[in-house]
Amino acid sequence: MTASLIGFAVLLALIFLRVPVAFAMALVGMAGFALMRGFDASMSMTGTLVFDAGLAYSLSVVPLFIFMGNVLARSGVSHGLFAAANLATGRMRGGLAMASILACGGFSAVCGSSLATAATMSKVAMPSMRQYGYADSLAAGSIAAGGTLGILIPPSVILIIYGLLTETDIGKLFVAGVVPGVMGLVFYLLAVQLAVWIKPELAPSGSKPVPLTRRDALGVVALLLLFAIIMGGIYGGFFTPTEAAGIGAGAAIPLSALFGNLTGKALLEAIGESIRATAMIFALIIGAEIFTNFISFAGLPDALAEFVSGLDISPWLVILAIIAIYLLLGCVLESLSMVLLTVPVFYPMVAGLDFGPGLLSDPELVLIWFAIVVVVVTEISLITPPVGLNVFVLRSVLEDVSLQTIFRGVTPFWIMDILRLALLTGVPMISLWLVMAMN
């Protein structure tokens, strides 16, 4: 266990020195394994992991969903989502900000990426909000916060990675993410209402909704149909998550060409972006697996589980401690790195906690519930300073808006996220009732 703790300390030092997280995890894992088992064993372990990860059929779901999201992001259907949401909320004070959040939620349902959602919706919603006199803080904050829904509302890349790491049913994880995702939408809408109630100058009293064109309406229907096919097919047992990703990626091209603005150039850009994102994710996965092999061989997960069980404390205190660790890590690590680094350490311990008789007596339900807690904490990290990747994505798109303005704008949404996290943690049934109802 001591070797594992030293490895973590070295890893954090390398990250602080701005070594890319994927390479830092791989270097520490290789060096630690070499010190414990020898150089040849370390090289053999590394080569095997790289080969297995590159050829893993289960991991093919990641690039397929990423490609689907990138194609849809360039198709122009996001305009239809925003226009449709604006019809429902546009006449209310802060209505365009609420429409942005609803559009982000809809786009997340077929994208799965928070960063892509935030970047896409900023180009669609920000000009309209500025035209009607919205404060940059509320406008940018609503887009940055709405974009975080991309990692919870299925299909979610983070939930897929969690399922692969813990061998949890990905279909059930997707189903479990629906209600908390809808909760996120509702809480964010309340955040806008509270913000404009406290400071009416943040937004005008209302705006005339833009008429929904026939093409936009068909695009929205197509997205809803695609989401229904993916989720219904997975849970109905018609195809696996990987097959669903293939169907989604294949359907995204003709749908985008038919209802959006997909051109040959845009398709090539989507392919290129998907390749870059996939390479980054696979580098992180391989680095995390090398590091996880090292700490597992050093005995950290088992020792941590034994240590916690020997403390004779409430399992809820353990969960609160884990959440606190995630909130701290979220200030310095991006979401995927954080999940890959921590879940292999925490999930054996959480699965072994004794919550007593009741809902959490089933280890599978515990891991599904814990997945939702982890993803919601990760969502919070996307808008938490000083990293807040969604904030930096918006800053790169909206060059005339300062980081301070965006961080100020996300504050009401951050508070609502903390409240949602408390409810989902304290009342596991919120995350699990749909999974149990569909069994």
CSV table of C-alpha atoms in Angstrom, one decimal:
chain,number,residue,atom,x,y,z
A,1,MET,CA,0.0,0.0,0.0
A,2,THR,CA,2.9,2.4,0.7
A,3,ALA,CA,4.2,2.0,-2.8
A,4,SER,CA,0.8,2.9,-4.2
A,5,LEU,CA,0.6,6.1,-2.1
A,6,ILE,CA,4.1,7.1,-3.2
A,7,GLY,CA,3.0,6.4,-6.8
A,8,PHE,CA,-0.1,8.7,-6.3
A,9,ALA,CA,2.2,11.4,-4.9
A,10,VAL,CA,4.6,11.2,-7.8
A,11,LEU,CA,1.6,11.2,-10.2
A,12,LEU,CA,0.2,14.4,-8.7
A,13,ALA,CA,3.6,16.0,-8.8
A,14,LEU,CA,4.0,15.2,-12.6
A,15,ILE,CA,0.5,16.6,-13.2
A,16,PHE,CA,1.4,19.7,-11.3
A,17,LEU,CA,4.5,20.0,-13.6
A,18,ARG,CA,2.0,20.0,-16.5
A,19,VAL,CA,2.9,16.5,-17.8
A,20,PRO,CA,-0.1,15.2,-19.8
A,21,VAL,CA,-2.2,13.0,-17.5
A,22,ALA,CA,-2.2,10.0,-19.8
A,23,PHE,CA,1.6,9.9,-20.0
A,24,ALA,CA,2.0,10.7,-16.3
A,25,MET,CA,-0.2,7.7,-15.3
A,26,ALA,CA,1.6,5.4,-17.8
A,27,LEU,CA,5.1,6.5,-16.6
A,28,VAL,CA,4.3,6.1,-12.9
A,29,GLY,CA,2.6,2.8,-13.5
A,30,MET,CA,5.5,1.4,-15.6
A,31,ALA,CA,8.1,2.6,-13.2
A,32,GLY,CA,6.3,1.4,-10.1
A,33,PHE,CA,5.6,-2.0,-11.7
A,34,ALA,CA,9.3,-2.3,-12.8
A,35,LEU,CA,10.5,-1.6,-9.3
A,36,MET,CA,8.2,-4.3,-7.8
A,37,ARG,CA,8.4,-6.9,-10.6
A,38,GLY,CA,11.3,-6.0,-12.8
A,39,PHE,CA,11.8,-4.1,-16.0
A,40,ASP,CA,10.9,-7.1,-18.3
A,41,ALA,CA,7.7,-7.7,-16.5
A,42,SER,CA,6.8,-4.0,-16.7
A,43,MET,CA,7.4,-3.9,-20.5
A,44,SER,CA,5.4,-7.1,-21.0
A,45,MET,CA,2.5,-5.7,-19.0
A,46,THR,CA,2.5,-2.4,-20.9
A,47,GLY,CA,2.7,-4.1,-24.3
A,48,THR,CA,-0.2,-6.4,-23.4
A,49,LEU,CA,-2.4,-3.6,-22.1
A,50,VAL,CA,-1.8,-1.4,-25.2
A,51,PHE,CA,-2.5,-4.3,-27.5
A,52,ASP,CA,-5.7,-5.4,-25.7
A,53,ALA,CA,-7.0,-1.8,-25.4
A,54,GLY,CA,-6.5,-1.1,-29.0
A,55,LEU,CA,-8.3,-4.3,-30.1
A,56,ALA,CA,-11.0,-4.4,-27.4
A,57,TYR,CA,-14.4,-4.8,-29.0
A,58,SER,CA,-16.2,-3.3,-26.0
A,59,LEU,CA,-14.2,0.0,-26.4
A,60,SER,CA,-15.4,0.5,-30.0
A,61,VAL,CA,-18.5,2.0,-28.5
A,62,VAL,CA,-16.5,5.1,-27.6
A,63,PRO,CA,-15.4,6.3,-31.1
A,64,LEU,CA,-18.7,5.4,-32.6
A,65,PHE,CA,-20.7,7.6,-30.2
A,66,ILE,CA,-18.1,10.3,-30.5
A,67,PHE,CA,-18.4,10.3,-34.2
A,68,MET,CA,-22.2,10.4,-34.0
A,69,GLY,CA,-22.0,13.5,-31.8
A,70,ASN,CA,-19.5,15.2,-34.0
A,71,VAL,CA,-21.6,14.6,-37.1
A,72,LEU,CA,-24.7,15.9,-35.4
A,73,ALA,CA,-22.8,18.9,-34.0
A,74,ARG,CA,-22.0,20.0,-37.6
A,75,SER,CA,-25.3,19.2,-39.1
A,76,GLY,CA,-27.2,22.3,-38.0
A,77,VAL,CA,-29.9,20.5,-36.1
A,78,SER,CA,-28.9,22.3,-32.9
A,79,HIS,CA,-30.6,25.4,-34.4
A,80,GLY,CA,-33.8,23.4,-34.5
A,81,LEU,CA,-33.5,22.3,-30.9
A,82,PHE,CA,-32.9,25.9,-29.7
A,83,ALA,CA,-35.8,27.2,-31.8
A,84,ALA,CA,-38.1,24.5,-30.4
A,85,ALA,CA,-37.1,25.2,-26.8
A,86,ASN,CA,-37.5,28.9,-27.4
A,87,LEU,CA,-41.2,28.3,-28.4
A,88,ALA,CA,-41.8,27.0,-24.9
A,89,THR,CA,-39.8,29.5,-22.8
A,90,GLY,CA,-39.0,32.5,-25.0
A,91,ARG,CA,-41.7,34.8,-23.7
A,92,MET,CA,-40.6,34.4,-20.0
A,93,ARG,CA,-37.9,36.6,-18.4
A,94,GLY,CA,-34.7,34.7,-18.9
A,95,GLY,CA,-36.5,32.5,-21.5
A,96,LEU,CA,-33.7,32.4,-24.0
A,97,ALA,CA,-31.3,31.2,-21.2
A,98,MET,CA,-33.8,28.5,-20.3
A,99,ALA,CA,-34.1,27.6,-24.0
A,100,SER,CA,-30.3,27.2,-24.2
A,101,ILE,CA,-30.4,24.7,-21.3
A,102,LEU,CA,-33.3,22.7,-22.8
A,103,ALA,CA,-31.5,22.7,-26.2
A,104,CYS,CA,-28.3,21.5,-24.4
A,105,GLY,CA,-30.2,18.7,-22.8
A,106,GLY,CA,-31.7,17.6,-26.1
A,107,PHE,CA,-28.4,17.8,-27.9
A,108,SER,CA,-26.7,15.8,-25.0
A,109,ALA,CA,-29.2,13.0,-25.6
A,110,VAL,CA,-27.5,12.2,-28.9
A,111,CYS,CA,-24.1,13.6,-28.4
A,112,GLY,CA,-22.7,12.3,-25.1
A,113,SER,CA,-20.0,15.0,-24.8
A,114,SER,CA,-20.2,18.0,-22.5
A,115,LEU,CA,-17.5,19.9,-24.4
A,116,ALA,CA,-19.1,19.4,-27.8
A,117,THR,CA,-22.5,20.4,-26.4
A,118,ALA,CA,-21.2,23.6,-24.9
A,119,ALA,CA,-19.2,24.5,-28.0
A,120,THR,CA,-22.0,23.9,-30.4
A,121,MET,CA,-24.8,25.6,-28.4
A,122,SER,CA,-22.6,28.7,-27.7
A,123,LYS,CA,-22.6,29.4,-31.5
A,124,VAL,CA,-26.3,28.9,-31.7
A,125,ALA,CA,-27.7,30.5,-28.5
A,126,MET,CA,-25.2,33.2,-27.6
A,127,PRO,CA,-25.9,35.5,-30.5
A,128,SER,CA,-29.6,35.5,-29.8
A,129,MET,CA,-29.2,36.2,-26.1
A,130,ARG,CA,-26.9,39.1,-26.9
A,131,GLN,CA,-29.3,40.5,-29.5
A,132,TYR,CA,-32.1,40.7,-26.8
A,133,GLY,CA,-29.8,42.3,-24.2
A,134,TYR,CA,-28.9,39.3,-21.9
A,135,ALA,CA,-26.0,39.8,-19.6
A,136,ASP,CA,-22.9,37.9,-20.8
A,137,SER,CA,-22.6,36.2,-17.4
A,138,LEU,CA,-26.1,34.6,-17.5
A,139,ALA,CA,-25.9,33.8,-21.2
A,140,ALA,CA,-22.5,32.1,-21.0
A,141,GLY,CA,-23.2,30.5,-17.6
A,142,SER,CA,-26.4,28.9,-18.9
A,143,ILE,CA,-24.6,27.4,-21.9
A,144,ALA,CA,-21.6,26.2,-19.8
A,145,ALA,CA,-23.9,24.6,-17.2
A,146,GLY,CA,-26.3,23.1,-19.8
A,147,GLY,CA,-23.3,21.5,-21.5
A,148,THR,CA,-22.4,19.5,-18.4
A,149,LEU,CA,-25.6,17.4,-19.0
A,150,GLY,CA,-23.7,15.8,-21.9
A,151,ILE,CA,-21.9,13.4,-19.6
A,152,LEU,CA,-25.0,12.2,-17.8
A,153,ILE,CA,-28.0,12.1,-20.2
A,154,PRO,CA,-27.4,8.9,-22.2
A,155,PRO,CA,-25.5,8.0,-24.3
A,156,SER,CA,-22.8,9.1,-22.0
A,157,VAL,CA,-19.1,8.4,-22.7
A,158,ILE,CA,-18.3,8.7,-18.9
A,159,LEU,CA,-21.0,6.1,-18.1
A,160,ILE,CA,-19.6,3.8,-20.8
A,161,ILE,CA,-16.1,4.0,-19.3
A,162,TYR,CA,-17.4,3.5,-15.8
A,163,GLY,CA,-19.3,0.4,-17.0
A,164,LEU,CA,-16.2,-1.0,-18.6
A,165,LEU,CA,-14.1,-0.3,-15.6
A,166,THR,CA,-16.5,-1.9,-13.1
A,167,GLU,CA,-18.1,-4.5,-15.4
A,168,THR,CA,-21.5,-2.9,-14.8
A,169,ASP,CA,-24.3,-3.3,-17.3
A,170,ILE,CA,-24.0,-0.2,-19.6
A,171,GLY,CA,-27.7,-0.4,-20.6
A,172,LYS,CA,-28.8,-0.1,-16.9
A,173,LEU,CA,-26.3,2.8,-16.4
A,174,PHE,CA,-27.9,4.6,-19.3
A,175,VAL,CA,-31.4,4.0,-17.8
A,176,ALA,CA,-30.3,5.2,-14.4
A,177,GLY,CA,-29.0,8.4,-15.9
A,178,VAL,CA,-32.3,9.5,-17.3
A,179,VAL,CA,-34.0,10.8,-14.2
A,180,PRO,CA,-31.0,12.6,-12.7
A,181,GLY,CA,-30.5,14.1,-16.2
A,182,VAL,CA,-34.0,15.4,-16.2
A,183,MET,CA,-33.5,16.7,-12.6
A,184,GLY,CA,-30.5,18.6,-13.9
A,185,LEU,CA,-32.6,20.3,-16.5
A,186,VAL,CA,-35.3,21.2,-14.0
A,187,PHE,CA,-32.8,22.5,-11.4
A,188,TYR,CA,-31.0,24.6,-14.0
A,189,LEU,CA,-34.2,26.1,-15.2
A,190,LEU,CA,-35.0,27.0,-11.6
A,191,ALA,CA,-31.5,28.5,-11.3
A,192,VAL,CA,-32.2,30.9,-14.2
A,193,GLN,CA,-35.6,31.9,-12.6
A,194,LEU,CA,-33.9,32.6,-9.3
A,195,ALA,CA,-31.1,34.5,-10.9
A,196,VAL,CA,-33.4,36.8,-12.9
A,197,TRP,CA,-35.7,37.2,-9.9
A,198,ILE,CA,-32.8,38.4,-7.7
A,199,LYS,CA,-31.2,40.5,-10.5
A,200,PRO,CA,-33.8,41.4,-13.2
A,201,GLU,CA,-31.2,43.3,-15.1
A,202,LEU,CA,-29.6,40.0,-16.2
A,203,ALA,CA,-32.3,39.4,-18.7
A,204,PRO,CA,-35.2,41.2,-20.5
A,205,SER,CA,-38.8,40.5,-19.7
A,206,GLY,CA,-39.3,38.3,-22.7
A,207,SER,CA,-38.7,37.9,-26.4
A,208,LYS,CA,-40.8,36.9,-29.4
A,209,PRO,CA,-40.1,33.2,-30.2
A,210,VAL,CA,-38.5,32.6,-33.6
A,211,PRO,CA,-40.9,30.5,-35.8
A,212,LEU,CA,-39.9,26.9,-36.1
A,213,THR,CA,-39.2,26.0,-39.7
A,214,ARG,CA,-40.3,22.7,-41.3
A,215,ARG,CA,-36.7,21.6,-41.6
A,216,ASP,CA,-35.9,22.4,-38.0
A,217,ALA,CA,-39.0,20.6,-36.8
A,218,LEU,CA,-38.1,17.5,-38.8
A,219,GLY,CA,-34.6,17.7,-37.4
A,220,VAL,CA,-35.9,17.7,-33.8
A,221,VAL,CA,-38.2,14.8,-34.6
A,222,ALA,CA,-35.2,12.9,-36.1
A,223,LEU,CA,-33.1,13.5,-33.0
A,224,LEU,CA,-35.8,12.3,-30.7
A,225,LEU,CA,-36.3,9.2,-32.9
A,226,LEU,CA,-32.6,8.4,-32.9
A,227,PHE,CA,-32.5,8.7,-29.1
A,228,ALA,CA,-35.6,6.4,-28.8
A,229,ILE,CA,-34.0,3.8,-31.1
A,230,ILE,CA,-30.7,3.8,-29.2
A,231,MET,CA,-32.2,3.6,-25.7
A,232,GLY,CA,-35.1,1.4,-26.7
A,233,GLY,CA,-32.9,-1.0,-28.6
A,234,ILE,CA,-30.4,-1.3,-25.8
A,235,TYR,CA,-32.9,-1.9,-23.0
A,236,GLY,CA,-35.2,-4.0,-25.1
A,237,GLY,CA,-32.4,-6.4,-25.8
A,238,PHE,CA,-32.5,-5.8,-29.6
A,239,PHE,CA,-28.8,-4.9,-29.7
A,240,THR,CA,-25.9,-4.2,-27.4
A,241,PRO,CA,-24.6,-0.8,-26.6
A,242,THR,CA,-21.8,-1.2,-29.1
A,243,GLU,CA,-24.3,-2.2,-31.8
A,244,ALA,CA,-26.4,0.8,-30.8
A,245,ALA,CA,-23.4,3.1,-31.2
A,246,GLY,CA,-22.9,1.7,-34.7
A,247,ILE,CA,-26.5,2.2,-35.6
A,248,GLY,CA,-26.4,5.7,-34.2
A,249,ALA,CA,-23.2,6.6,-36.0
A,250,GLY,CA,-24.5,5.2,-39.3
A,251,ALA,CA,-27.9,6.9,-39.0
A,252,ALA,CA,-26.3,10.3,-38.0
A,253,ILE,CA,-24.9,10.8,-41.5
A,254,PRO,CA,-28.1,10.5,-43.6
A,255,LEU,CA,-30.2,12.3,-40.9
A,256,SER,CA,-27.8,15.2,-40.8
A,257,ALA,CA,-27.6,15.3,-44.6
A,258,LEU,CA,-31.4,15.2,-44.9
A,259,PHE,CA,-32.4,17.7,-42.2
A,260,GLY,CA,-29.2,19.7,-41.5
A,261,ASN,CA,-26.3,21.3,-43.3
A,262,LEU,CA,-23.9,18.4,-43.5
A,263,THR,CA,-21.4,18.9,-46.3
A,264,GLY,CA,-18.4,16.9,-47.4
A,265,LYS,CA,-16.1,19.3,-45.7
A,266,ALA,CA,-18.1,19.1,-42.5
A,267,LEU,CA,-18.1,15.3,-42.6
A,268,LEU,CA,-14.3,15.3,-43.0
A,269,GLU,CA,-14.0,17.7,-40.0
A,270,ALA,CA,-16.2,15.4,-38.0
A,271,ILE,CA,-14.1,12.4,-38.9
A,272,GLY,CA,-10.9,14.3,-38.0
A,273,GLU,CA,-12.3,15.5,-34.7
A,274,SER,CA,-13.5,12.0,-33.8
A,275,ILE,CA,-10.0,10.6,-34.5
A,276,ARG,CA,-8.4,13.2,-32.3
A,277,ALA,CA,-10.9,12.7,-29.4
A,278,THR,CA,-10.7,8.9,-29.7
A,279,ALA,CA,-6.9,9.0,-29.6
A,280,MET,CA,-7.0,11.2,-26.5
A,281,ILE,CA,-9.5,9.0,-24.7
A,282,PHE,CA,-7.6,5.8,-25.6
A,283,ALA,CA,-4.3,7.3,-24.4
A,284,LEU,CA,-6.0,8.1,-21.1
A,285,ILE,CA,-7.6,4.6,-20.9
A,286,ILE,CA,-4.2,2.9,-21.6
A,287,GLY,CA,-2.4,5.2,-19.1
A,288,ALA,CA,-5.0,4.5,-16.5
A,289,GLU,CA,-4.9,0.8,-17.0
A,290,ILE,CA,-1.1,0.7,-16.6
A,291,PHE,CA,-1.4,2.8,-13.4
A,292,THR,CA,-4.3,0.7,-12.1
A,293,ASN,CA,-2.3,-2.5,-12.6
A,294,PHE,CA,0.5,-1.0,-10.6
A,295,ILE,CA,-1.6,0.1,-7.6
A,296,SER,CA,-3.6,-3.1,-7.7
A,297,PHE,CA,-0.5,-5.2,-7.6
A,298,ALA,CA,0.7,-3.0,-4.7
A,299,GLY,CA,-2.5,-3.8,-2.9
A,300,LEU,CA,-4.1,-0.4,-2.6
A,301,PRO,CA,-7.8,-1.2,-3.4
A,302,ASP,CA,-7.9,-4.3,-1.1
A,303,ALA,CA,-6.0,-2.5,1.6
A,304,LEU,CA,-8.3,0.5,1.4
A,305,ALA,CA,-11.4,-1.7,1.6
A,306,GLU,CA,-10.0,-3.5,4.6
A,307,PHE,CA,-9.0,-0.3,6.3
A,308,VAL,CA,-12.5,1.2,5.8
A,309,SER,CA,-14.2,-1.9,7.0
A,310,GLY,CA,-12.0,-2.0,10.1
A,311,LEU,CA,-12.9,1.6,11.0
A,312,ASP,CA,-16.5,0.6,11.9
A,313,ILE,CA,-18.0,3.8,10.7
A,314,SER,CA,-21.2,4.5,8.8
A,315,PRO,CA,-20.9,3.7,5.0
A,316,TRP,CA,-22.5,7.1,4.4
A,317,LEU,CA,-19.5,8.8,5.9
A,318,VAL,CA,-17.3,6.9,3.5
A,319,ILE,CA,-19.4,8.1,0.6
A,320,LEU,CA,-19.2,11.7,1.8
A,321,ALA,CA,-15.4,11.4,2.1
A,322,ILE,CA,-15.3,10.1,-1.5
A,323,ILE,CA,-17.5,12.9,-2.7
A,324,ALA,CA,-15.2,15.4,-1.0
A,325,ILE,CA,-12.2,13.9,-2.7
A,326,TYR,CA,-13.9,14.2,-6.1
A,327,LEU,CA,-14.8,17.8,-5.5
A,328,LEU,CA,-11.2,18.6,-4.6
A,329,LEU,CA,-9.8,16.6,-7.6
A,330,GLY,CA,-12.3,18.4,-9.9
A,331,CYS,CA,-10.5,21.6,-9.2
A,332,VAL,CA,-7.3,20.4,-10.8
A,333,LEU,CA,-8.2,17.4,-13.1
A,334,GLU,CA,-10.5,17.1,-16.1
A,335,SER,CA,-13.4,14.8,-15.9
A,336,LEU,CA,-12.3,11.7,-17.8
A,337,SER,CA,-8.9,11.6,-16.2
A,338,MET,CA,-10.5,11.9,-12.8
A,339,VAL,CA,-12.9,9.0,-13.4
A,340,LEU,CA,-10.2,6.7,-14.9
A,341,LEU,CA,-7.8,7.5,-12.0
A,342,THR,CA,-10.2,7.0,-9.1
A,343,VAL,CA,-13.0,4.6,-10.0
A,344,PRO,CA,-10.6,1.5,-10.0
A,345,VAL,CA,-9.6,2.5,-6.5
A,346,PHE,CA,-13.0,3.4,-5.1
A,347,TYR,CA,-15.5,1.0,-6.6
A,348,PRO,CA,-14.2,-2.2,-4.8
A,349,MET,CA,-14.5,-0.4,-1.6
A,350,VAL,CA,-18.0,1.0,-2.3
A,351,ALA,CA,-19.2,-2.4,-3.4
A,352,GLY,CA,-18.0,-3.9,-0.1
A,353,LEU,CA,-19.8,-1.4,2.1
A,354,ASP,CA,-22.6,-2.7,4.3
A,355,PHE,CA,-25.6,-0.4,3.9
A,356,GLY,CA,-27.8,-2.8,5.7
A,357,PRO,CA,-31.1,-4.3,4.5
A,358,GLY,CA,-32.9,-2.4,1.8
A,359,LEU,CA,-32.3,-1.0,-1.6
A,360,LEU,CA,-28.5,-0.8,-1.4
A,361,SER,CA,-28.1,-4.4,-0.2
A,362,ASP,CA,-27.7,-5.4,-3.8
A,363,PRO,CA,-24.1,-4.8,-4.9
A,364,GLU,CA,-25.1,-4.2,-8.6
A,365,LEU,CA,-27.5,-1.5,-7.5
A,366,VAL,CA,-24.9,0.1,-5.3
A,367,LEU,CA,-22.5,0.3,-8.3
A,368,ILE,CA,-25.2,1.8,-10.5
A,369,TRP,CA,-26.1,4.4,-7.9
A,370,PHE,CA,-22.4,5.2,-7.2
A,371,ALA,CA,-21.9,5.7,-11.0
A,372,ILE,CA,-24.6,8.4,-11.0
A,373,VAL,CA,-23.1,10.1,-8.0
A,374,VAL,CA,-19.6,10.0,-9.6
A,375,VAL,CA,-20.9,11.5,-12.9
A,376,VAL,CA,-22.8,14.3,-11.1
A,377,VAL,CA,-19.7,15.2,-9.2
A,378,THR,CA,-17.8,15.1,-12.4
A,379,GLU,CA,-20.4,17.4,-14.0
A,380,ILE,CA,-19.7,19.9,-11.1
A,381,SER,CA,-16.0,19.7,-11.9
A,382,LEU,CA,-16.7,20.9,-15.4
A,383,ILE,CA,-17.8,24.3,-14.1
A,384,THR,CA,-15.6,24.5,-11.0
A,385,PRO,CA,-12.6,26.9,-11.0
A,386,PRO,CA,-9.7,26.9,-11.6
A,387,VAL,CA,-10.0,24.2,-14.3
A,388,GLY,CA,-13.7,24.1,-15.4
A,389,LEU,CA,-13.2,22.7,-18.9
A,390,ASN,CA,-16.6,23.8,-20.1
A,391,VAL,CA,-15.8,27.3,-19.1
A,392,PHE,CA,-12.5,27.2,-21.0
A,393,VAL,CA,-14.3,25.8,-24.1
A,394,LEU,CA,-16.7,28.7,-24.0
A,395,ARG,CA,-13.8,31.1,-23.5
A,396,SER,CA,-12.1,29.8,-26.6
A,397,VAL,CA,-15.3,30.3,-28.6
A,398,LEU,CA,-16.4,33.6,-27.0
A,399,GLU,CA,-13.1,35.4,-27.0
A,400,ASP,CA,-14.6,38.7,-25.9
A,401,VAL,CA,-16.0,37.2,-22.7
A,402,SER,CA,-13.7,36.9,-19.7
A,403,LEU,CA,-13.2,33.8,-17.6
A,404,GLN,CA,-14.3,35.7,-14.5
A,405,THR,CA,-17.6,36.6,-16.2
A,406,ILE,CA,-18.3,33.0,-17.2
A,407,PHE,CA,-17.4,31.6,-13.7
A,408,ARG,CA,-19.7,34.3,-12.1
A,409,GLY,CA,-22.5,33.2,-14.5
A,410,VAL,CA,-22.2,29.5,-13.6
A,411,THR,CA,-22.4,30.1,-9.8
A,412,PRO,CA,-26.2,29.7,-9.5
A,413,PHE,CA,-26.0,26.5,-11.5
A,414,TRP,CA,-23.1,25.2,-9.4
A,415,ILE,CA,-25.2,25.7,-6.3
A,416,MET,CA,-28.1,23.8,-7.8
A,417,ASP,CA,-25.7,21.0,-8.8
A,418,ILE,CA,-24.6,20.7,-5.1
A,419,LEU,CA,-28.3,20.5,-4.1
A,420,ARG,CA,-29.0,17.8,-6.8
A,421,LEU,CA,-25.9,15.9,-5.7
A,422,ALA,CA,-27.1,15.9,-2.1
A,423,LEU,CA,-30.5,14.6,-3.1
A,424,LEU,CA,-29.1,11.8,-5.4
A,425,THR,CA,-26.7,10.7,-2.7
A,426,GLY,CA,-29.2,10.7,0.2
A,427,VAL,CA,-32.1,9.2,-1.8
A,428,PRO,CA,-30.7,6.4,-4.0
A,429,MET,CA,-34.2,5.5,-5.2
A,430,ILE,CA,-34.1,8.6,-7.5
A,431,SER,CA,-31.4,7.0,-9.6
A,432,LEU,CA,-32.5,3.4,-9.3
A,433,TRP,CA,-36.3,3.4,-9.5
A,434,LEU,CA,-36.4,3.4,-13.3
A,435,VAL,CA,-33.8,0.6,-13.5
A,436,MET,CA,-35.9,-1.5,-11.0
A,437,ALA,CA,-39.1,-0.7,-12.8
A,438,MET,CA,-37.8,-1.8,-16.2
A,439,ASN,CA,-36.3,-5.1,-14.9
